[in-house]
Structures are given as C-alpha cells and as structure tokens.
Short mmCIF file of C-alpha atoms in Angstrom, two decimals:
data_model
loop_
_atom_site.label_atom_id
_atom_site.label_comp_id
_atom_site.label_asym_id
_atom_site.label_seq_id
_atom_site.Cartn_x
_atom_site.Cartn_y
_atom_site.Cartn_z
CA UNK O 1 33.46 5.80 14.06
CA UNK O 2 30.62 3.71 12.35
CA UNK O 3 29.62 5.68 8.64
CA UNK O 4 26.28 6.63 7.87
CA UNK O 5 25.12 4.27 5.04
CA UNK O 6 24.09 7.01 3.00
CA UNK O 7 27.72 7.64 2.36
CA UNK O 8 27.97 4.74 0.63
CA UNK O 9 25.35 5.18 -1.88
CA UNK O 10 26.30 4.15 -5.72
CA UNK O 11 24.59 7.26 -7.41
CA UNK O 12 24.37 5.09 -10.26
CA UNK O 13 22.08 2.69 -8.85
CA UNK O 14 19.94 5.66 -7.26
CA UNK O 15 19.68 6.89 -10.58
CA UNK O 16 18.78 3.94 -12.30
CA UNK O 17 16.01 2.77 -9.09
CA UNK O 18 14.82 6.33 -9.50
CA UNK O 19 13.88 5.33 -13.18
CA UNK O 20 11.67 2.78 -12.26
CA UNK O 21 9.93 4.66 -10.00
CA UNK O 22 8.62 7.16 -12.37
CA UNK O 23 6.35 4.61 -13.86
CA UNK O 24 2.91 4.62 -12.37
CA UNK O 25 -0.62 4.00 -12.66
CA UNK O 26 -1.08 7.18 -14.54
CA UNK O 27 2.75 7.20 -16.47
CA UNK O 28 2.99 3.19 -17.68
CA UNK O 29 5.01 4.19 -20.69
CA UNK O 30 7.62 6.91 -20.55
CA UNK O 31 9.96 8.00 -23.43
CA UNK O 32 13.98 9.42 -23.12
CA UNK O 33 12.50 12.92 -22.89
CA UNK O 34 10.29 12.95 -20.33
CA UNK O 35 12.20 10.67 -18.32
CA UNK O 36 15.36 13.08 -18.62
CA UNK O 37 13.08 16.14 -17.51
CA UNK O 38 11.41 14.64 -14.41
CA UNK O 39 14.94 13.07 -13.11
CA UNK O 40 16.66 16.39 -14.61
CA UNK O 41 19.48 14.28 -16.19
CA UNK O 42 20.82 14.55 -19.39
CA UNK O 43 18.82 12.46 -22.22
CA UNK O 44 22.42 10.45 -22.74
CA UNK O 45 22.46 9.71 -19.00
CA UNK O 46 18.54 7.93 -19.35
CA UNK O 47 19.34 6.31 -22.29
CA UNK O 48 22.26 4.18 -20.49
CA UNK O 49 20.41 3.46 -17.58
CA UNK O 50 17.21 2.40 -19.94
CA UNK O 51 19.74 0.11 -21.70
CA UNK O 52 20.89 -0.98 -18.83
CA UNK O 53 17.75 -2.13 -16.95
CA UNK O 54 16.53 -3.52 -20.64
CA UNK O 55 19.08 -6.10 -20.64
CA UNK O 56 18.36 -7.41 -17.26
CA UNK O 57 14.54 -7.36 -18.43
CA UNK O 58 13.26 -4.63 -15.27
CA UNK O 59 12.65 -2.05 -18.35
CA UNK O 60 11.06 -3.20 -21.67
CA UNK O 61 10.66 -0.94 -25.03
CA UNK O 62 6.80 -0.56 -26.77
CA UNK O 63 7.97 -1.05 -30.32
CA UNK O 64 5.26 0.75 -31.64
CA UNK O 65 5.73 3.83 -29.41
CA UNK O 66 9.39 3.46 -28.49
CA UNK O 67 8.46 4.72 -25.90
CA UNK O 68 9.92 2.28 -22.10
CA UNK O 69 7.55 0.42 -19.71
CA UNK O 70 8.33 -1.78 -16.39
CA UNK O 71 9.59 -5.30 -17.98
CA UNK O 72 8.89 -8.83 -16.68
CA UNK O 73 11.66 -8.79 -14.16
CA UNK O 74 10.08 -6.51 -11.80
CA UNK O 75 7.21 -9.05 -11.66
CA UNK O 76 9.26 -11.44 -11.00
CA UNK O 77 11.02 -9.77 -8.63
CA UNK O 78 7.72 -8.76 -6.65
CA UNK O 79 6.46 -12.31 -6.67
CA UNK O 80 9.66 -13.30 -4.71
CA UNK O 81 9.06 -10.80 -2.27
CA UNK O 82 5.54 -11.84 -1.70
CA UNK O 83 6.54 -15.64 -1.78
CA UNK O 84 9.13 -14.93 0.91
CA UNK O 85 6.83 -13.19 3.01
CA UNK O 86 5.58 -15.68 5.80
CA UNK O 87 2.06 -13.51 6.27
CA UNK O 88 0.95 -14.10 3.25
CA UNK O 89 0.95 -17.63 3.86
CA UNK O 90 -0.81 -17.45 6.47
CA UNK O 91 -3.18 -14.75 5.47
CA UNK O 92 -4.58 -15.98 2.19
CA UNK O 93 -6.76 -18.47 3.51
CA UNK O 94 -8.01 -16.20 5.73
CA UNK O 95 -8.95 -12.95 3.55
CA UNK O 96 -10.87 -15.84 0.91
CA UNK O 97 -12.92 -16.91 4.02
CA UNK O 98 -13.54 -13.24 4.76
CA UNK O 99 -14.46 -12.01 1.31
CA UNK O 100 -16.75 -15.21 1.04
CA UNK O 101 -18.56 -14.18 4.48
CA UNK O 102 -18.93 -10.63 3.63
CA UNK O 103 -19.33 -10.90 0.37
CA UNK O 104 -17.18 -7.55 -0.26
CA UNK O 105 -13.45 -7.55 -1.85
CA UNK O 106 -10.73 -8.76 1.23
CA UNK O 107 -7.16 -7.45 1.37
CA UNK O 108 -4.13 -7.56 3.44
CA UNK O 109 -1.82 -4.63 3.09
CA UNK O 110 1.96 -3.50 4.38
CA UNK O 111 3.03 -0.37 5.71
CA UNK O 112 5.82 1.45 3.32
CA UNK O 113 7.44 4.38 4.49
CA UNK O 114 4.48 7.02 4.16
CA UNK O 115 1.74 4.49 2.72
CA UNK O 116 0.39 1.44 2.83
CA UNK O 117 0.36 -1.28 0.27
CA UNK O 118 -1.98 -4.26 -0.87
CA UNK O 119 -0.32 -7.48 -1.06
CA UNK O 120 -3.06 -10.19 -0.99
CA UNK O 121 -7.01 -9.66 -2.00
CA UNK O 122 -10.00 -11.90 -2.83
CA UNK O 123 -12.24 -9.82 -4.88
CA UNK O 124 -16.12 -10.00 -4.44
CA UNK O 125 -18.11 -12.08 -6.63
CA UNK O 126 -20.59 -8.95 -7.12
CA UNK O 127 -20.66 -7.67 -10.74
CA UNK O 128 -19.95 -4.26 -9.09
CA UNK O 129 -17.53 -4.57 -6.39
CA UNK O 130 -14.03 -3.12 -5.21
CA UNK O 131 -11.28 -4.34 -8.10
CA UNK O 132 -7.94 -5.46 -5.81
CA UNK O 133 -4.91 -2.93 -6.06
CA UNK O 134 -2.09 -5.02 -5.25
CA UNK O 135 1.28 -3.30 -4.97
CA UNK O 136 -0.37 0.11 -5.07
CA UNK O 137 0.67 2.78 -2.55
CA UNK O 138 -2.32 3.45 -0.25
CA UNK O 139 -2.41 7.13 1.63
CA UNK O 140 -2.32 6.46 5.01
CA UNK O 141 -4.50 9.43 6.79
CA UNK O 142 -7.63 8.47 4.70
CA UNK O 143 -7.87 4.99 4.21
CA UNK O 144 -9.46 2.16 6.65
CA UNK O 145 -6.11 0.13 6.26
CA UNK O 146 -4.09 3.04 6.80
CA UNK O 147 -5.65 4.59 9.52
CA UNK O 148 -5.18 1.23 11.80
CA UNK O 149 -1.54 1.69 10.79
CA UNK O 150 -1.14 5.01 11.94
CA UNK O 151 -3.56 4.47 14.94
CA UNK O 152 -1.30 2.23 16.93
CA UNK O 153 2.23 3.49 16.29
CA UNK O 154 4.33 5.87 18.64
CA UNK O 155 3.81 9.90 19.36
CA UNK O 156 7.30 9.77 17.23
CA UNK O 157 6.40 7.71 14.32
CA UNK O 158 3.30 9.56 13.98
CA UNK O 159 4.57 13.01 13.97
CA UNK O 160 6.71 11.22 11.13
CA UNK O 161 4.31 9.76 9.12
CA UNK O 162 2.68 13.23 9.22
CA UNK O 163 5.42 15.36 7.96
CA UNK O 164 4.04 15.19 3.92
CA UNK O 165 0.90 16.42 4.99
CA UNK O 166 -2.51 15.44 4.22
CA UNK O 167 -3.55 15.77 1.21
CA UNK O 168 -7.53 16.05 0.24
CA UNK O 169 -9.00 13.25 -1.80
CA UNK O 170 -12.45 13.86 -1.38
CA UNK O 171 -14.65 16.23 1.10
CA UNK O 172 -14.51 13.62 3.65
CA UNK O 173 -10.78 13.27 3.75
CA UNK O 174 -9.86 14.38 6.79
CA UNK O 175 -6.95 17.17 6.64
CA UNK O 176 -6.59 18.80 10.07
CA UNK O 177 -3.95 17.14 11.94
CA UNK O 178 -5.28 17.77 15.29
CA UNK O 179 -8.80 16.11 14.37
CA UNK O 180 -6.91 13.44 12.28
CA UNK O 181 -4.98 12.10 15.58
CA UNK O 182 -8.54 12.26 18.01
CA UNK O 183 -9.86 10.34 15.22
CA UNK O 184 -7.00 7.56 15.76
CA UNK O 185 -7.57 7.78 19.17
CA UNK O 186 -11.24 6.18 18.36
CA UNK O 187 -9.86 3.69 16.36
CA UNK O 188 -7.25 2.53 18.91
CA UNK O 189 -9.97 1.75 21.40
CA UNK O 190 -12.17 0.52 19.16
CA UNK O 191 -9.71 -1.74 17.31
CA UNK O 192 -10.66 -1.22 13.78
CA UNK O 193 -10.96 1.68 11.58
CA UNK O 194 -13.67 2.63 9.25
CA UNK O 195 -13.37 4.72 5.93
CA UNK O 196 -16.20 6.20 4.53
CA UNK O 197 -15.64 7.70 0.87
CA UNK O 198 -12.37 9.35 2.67
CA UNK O 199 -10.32 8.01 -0.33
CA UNK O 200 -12.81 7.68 -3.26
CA UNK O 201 -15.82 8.37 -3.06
CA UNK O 202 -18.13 6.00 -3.75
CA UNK O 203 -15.65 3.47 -1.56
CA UNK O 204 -16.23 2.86 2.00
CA UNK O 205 -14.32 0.25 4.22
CA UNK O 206 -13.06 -1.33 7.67
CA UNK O 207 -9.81 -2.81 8.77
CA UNK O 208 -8.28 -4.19 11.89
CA UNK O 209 -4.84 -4.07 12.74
CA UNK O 210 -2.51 -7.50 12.49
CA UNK O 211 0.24 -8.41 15.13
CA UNK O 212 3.34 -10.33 14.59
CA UNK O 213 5.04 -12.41 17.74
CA UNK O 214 7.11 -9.24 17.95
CA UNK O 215 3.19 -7.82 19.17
CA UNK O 216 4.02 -4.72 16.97
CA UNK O 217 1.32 -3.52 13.99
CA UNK O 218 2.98 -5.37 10.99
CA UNK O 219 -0.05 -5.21 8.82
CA UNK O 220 -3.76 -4.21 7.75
CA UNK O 221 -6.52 -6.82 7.03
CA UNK O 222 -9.42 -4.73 5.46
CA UNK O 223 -12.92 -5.29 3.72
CA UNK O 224 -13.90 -3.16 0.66
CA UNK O 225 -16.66 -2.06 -1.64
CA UNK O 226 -19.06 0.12 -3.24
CA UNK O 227 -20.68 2.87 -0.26
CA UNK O 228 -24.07 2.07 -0.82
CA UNK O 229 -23.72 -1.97 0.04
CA UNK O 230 -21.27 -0.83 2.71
CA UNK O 231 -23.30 1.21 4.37
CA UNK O 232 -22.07 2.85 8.02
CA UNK O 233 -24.47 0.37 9.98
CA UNK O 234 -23.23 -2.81 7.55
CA UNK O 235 -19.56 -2.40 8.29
CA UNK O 236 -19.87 -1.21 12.05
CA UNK O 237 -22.25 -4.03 12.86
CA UNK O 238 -21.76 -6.89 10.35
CA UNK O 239 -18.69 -6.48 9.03
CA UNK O 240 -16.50 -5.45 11.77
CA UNK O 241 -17.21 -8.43 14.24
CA UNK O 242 -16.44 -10.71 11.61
CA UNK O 243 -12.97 -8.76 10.83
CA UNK O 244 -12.14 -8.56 14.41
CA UNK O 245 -12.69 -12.30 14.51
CA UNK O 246 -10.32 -12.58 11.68
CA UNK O 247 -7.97 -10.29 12.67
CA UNK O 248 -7.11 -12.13 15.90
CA UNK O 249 -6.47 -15.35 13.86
CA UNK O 250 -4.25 -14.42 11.74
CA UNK O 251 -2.36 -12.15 14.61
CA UNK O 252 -2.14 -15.97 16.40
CA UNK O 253 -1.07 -17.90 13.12
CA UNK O 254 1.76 -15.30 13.27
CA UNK O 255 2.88 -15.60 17.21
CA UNK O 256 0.93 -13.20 18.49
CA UNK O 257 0.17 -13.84 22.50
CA UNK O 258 -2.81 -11.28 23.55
#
C-alpha cells in the first residue's frame, strides 16, 4: 500500500521553509527571538536553520540591526519560476497592450492554495495609479482577480477555498458565504468580475478568467486603479470589453479551443 507523502516529510526542511515564510510585507527583518516565538522553537534551533539558509544566500543578516531578512537567492529562485512559466510569455505582451489602452495598472495573477498571486503587471503611466504587487498573496473572496478564480471552480473546491473564512477588509468586503457564492454566480455568466473598494478602499477593479488547453481556470488577467478614475460605469462599459477581448487571446495563445 502506496504512503501518504506527508509521511515522508524532513521536519528539518519544514522548519527551515517555515522560516522564510515568516517574512512579510509587514515583518521584512526578523531577529532569533521573535523568530523562535512565532515558530515556538528553541532560539538554538533558529539560529542553525538561519545559518543554514545564510550560506546558501535565501536568508541574509542587516549588519546594523543583526537582525535576518530574505537574501538574494529567493529572488533568484522566483525569477526561475516565472521564467519557466510558459503564460507569462505569452501574457506580457498582452497586459502592456492592455495597460496602454486603459490607461490603468495591468496584471496577471496565479491561484495559490487560498489566494491569488501577481506575477506579471504594467503599471499606469498616471502619477497616481495602482503600484504592481508581484508575488503578493491576494484574498480571494474580495478581489476582482480572485473572485474569477473562485467563480468558475467546482461545488468541492469552493467549499474548500472557503474553509478560512472571510475575513473583512473594508465595509464592502463581502463576508456572508451564502451572498458571496450568488455573487459568483453573476460573475460566471457574466465572465468577468468587478471589485469595487472590496479590498482597499480607494481601489476598484475587473478581471476575466484565463484558460489553458486543459480549458480549466489557470489564471486572472485584471485592470487596476484608483476608485474615482475607475468608476462602476468605466470598468463595466470601457474596461471590461476590452479585457474580455484580451482575455480570449491570451486563453488561445495558451491552447484554449472555445
């Protein structure tokens, strides 16, 4: 009988992946201490694993803090992940054409376990405008590119997705699960998802869902920016048609047969 793989998990390697996830937006530079209180292992234990991701350069040390930060090698390690990816390739072109026709910030983003995440954006050339956020983890109940994610998956995979909750961002964030999954239901027959301050306030956007040859949801292509350029009659009249458009050529470029 066939093990489950998480019998063969090195806790040593959990340990020292769980390390680099505790650095964040908000927590860029951690020291020993904190680190050994959040993974509630002793300081001795952190230290080793610090050294050890040092030498291989996926953990650096702020001199004049001493306190650790993410090194150099999980940069390079992201930009061989994105290099390998065949969408990108094929989406790039597509998301500058987009930002330079609506004028607004473009973005393709991934689904990742309970989020999705940028990979590729062409910011606006507006002095005020919607700053890309590549590699960071999108909530998926309350933003335009996650909503298209979670709009055309299974009952199953939804009721999955679901299980953390829904946490409020703003009063618009919608929290209710029951209103949540009538509100995909609009999206799925319109075929794009808007977001109005859901997230952040001030933000409001649109995305469209993007097909593979597989003809399963593999990604988000969304427009961004500030709510009062993006206003609700902008996006669903302007914007949108010019997303759908978009959408559907970059589902082709990647084998997708409507």
């Amino acid at each position: 009988m066939r093990r489950e793989k998480t019998n063969y998990i090195i806790q040593s390697v959990s340990h020292a992946l769980d390390v680099l996830e505790q650095f964040s937006g908000e927590h860029d530079e951690l020291g020993v201490t904190e680190l050994s209180k959040r993974l509630k292992l002793h300081k001795n234990n952190v230290f080793r694993l610090l050294a050890t991701l040092e030498s291989r350069s996926y953990i650096e040390q702020n001199k004049a803090t001493e306190n650790y930060r993410l090194g150099i090698g999980c940069l390079q390690l992201g930009q061989t992940f994105v290099a390998h990816m065949g969408l990108l390739q094929q989406a790039h072109p597509i998301i500058e054409s987009l930002a330079e026709d609506a004028s607004e910030t473009a973005f393709v983003a991934v689904p990742r376990k309970a989020c999705v995440v940028a990979v590729d954006a062409v910011e606006a050339r507006h002095p005020v405008r919607m700053s890309s956020r590549i590699g960071e983890a999108l909530p998926l109940h309350c933003t335009a590119a996650g909503k298209v994610q979670l709009a055309f998956i299974s009952d199953a995979d939804l009721r999955e997705a679901l299980t953390a909750g829904l946490p409020k961002f703003t009063d618009k964030t919608i929290t209710d699960q029951q209103r949540l999954q009538q509100h995909l239901k609009q999206i799925a027959e319109a075929g794009h998802a808007i977001e109005l301050g859901e997230h952040i306030g001030d933000v409001h956007s649109v995305a469209v869902p993007i097909r593979d040859y597989t003809r399963n949801v593999v990604a988000s292509l969304a427009v961004s920016g500030p709510a009062y350029r993006m206003t609700a009659d902008r996006l669903e009249k302007d914007i949108a048609p010019q997303l759908i458009k978009s959408g559907r050529e970059l589902s082709s470029r990647l084998g997708y047969k409507s």
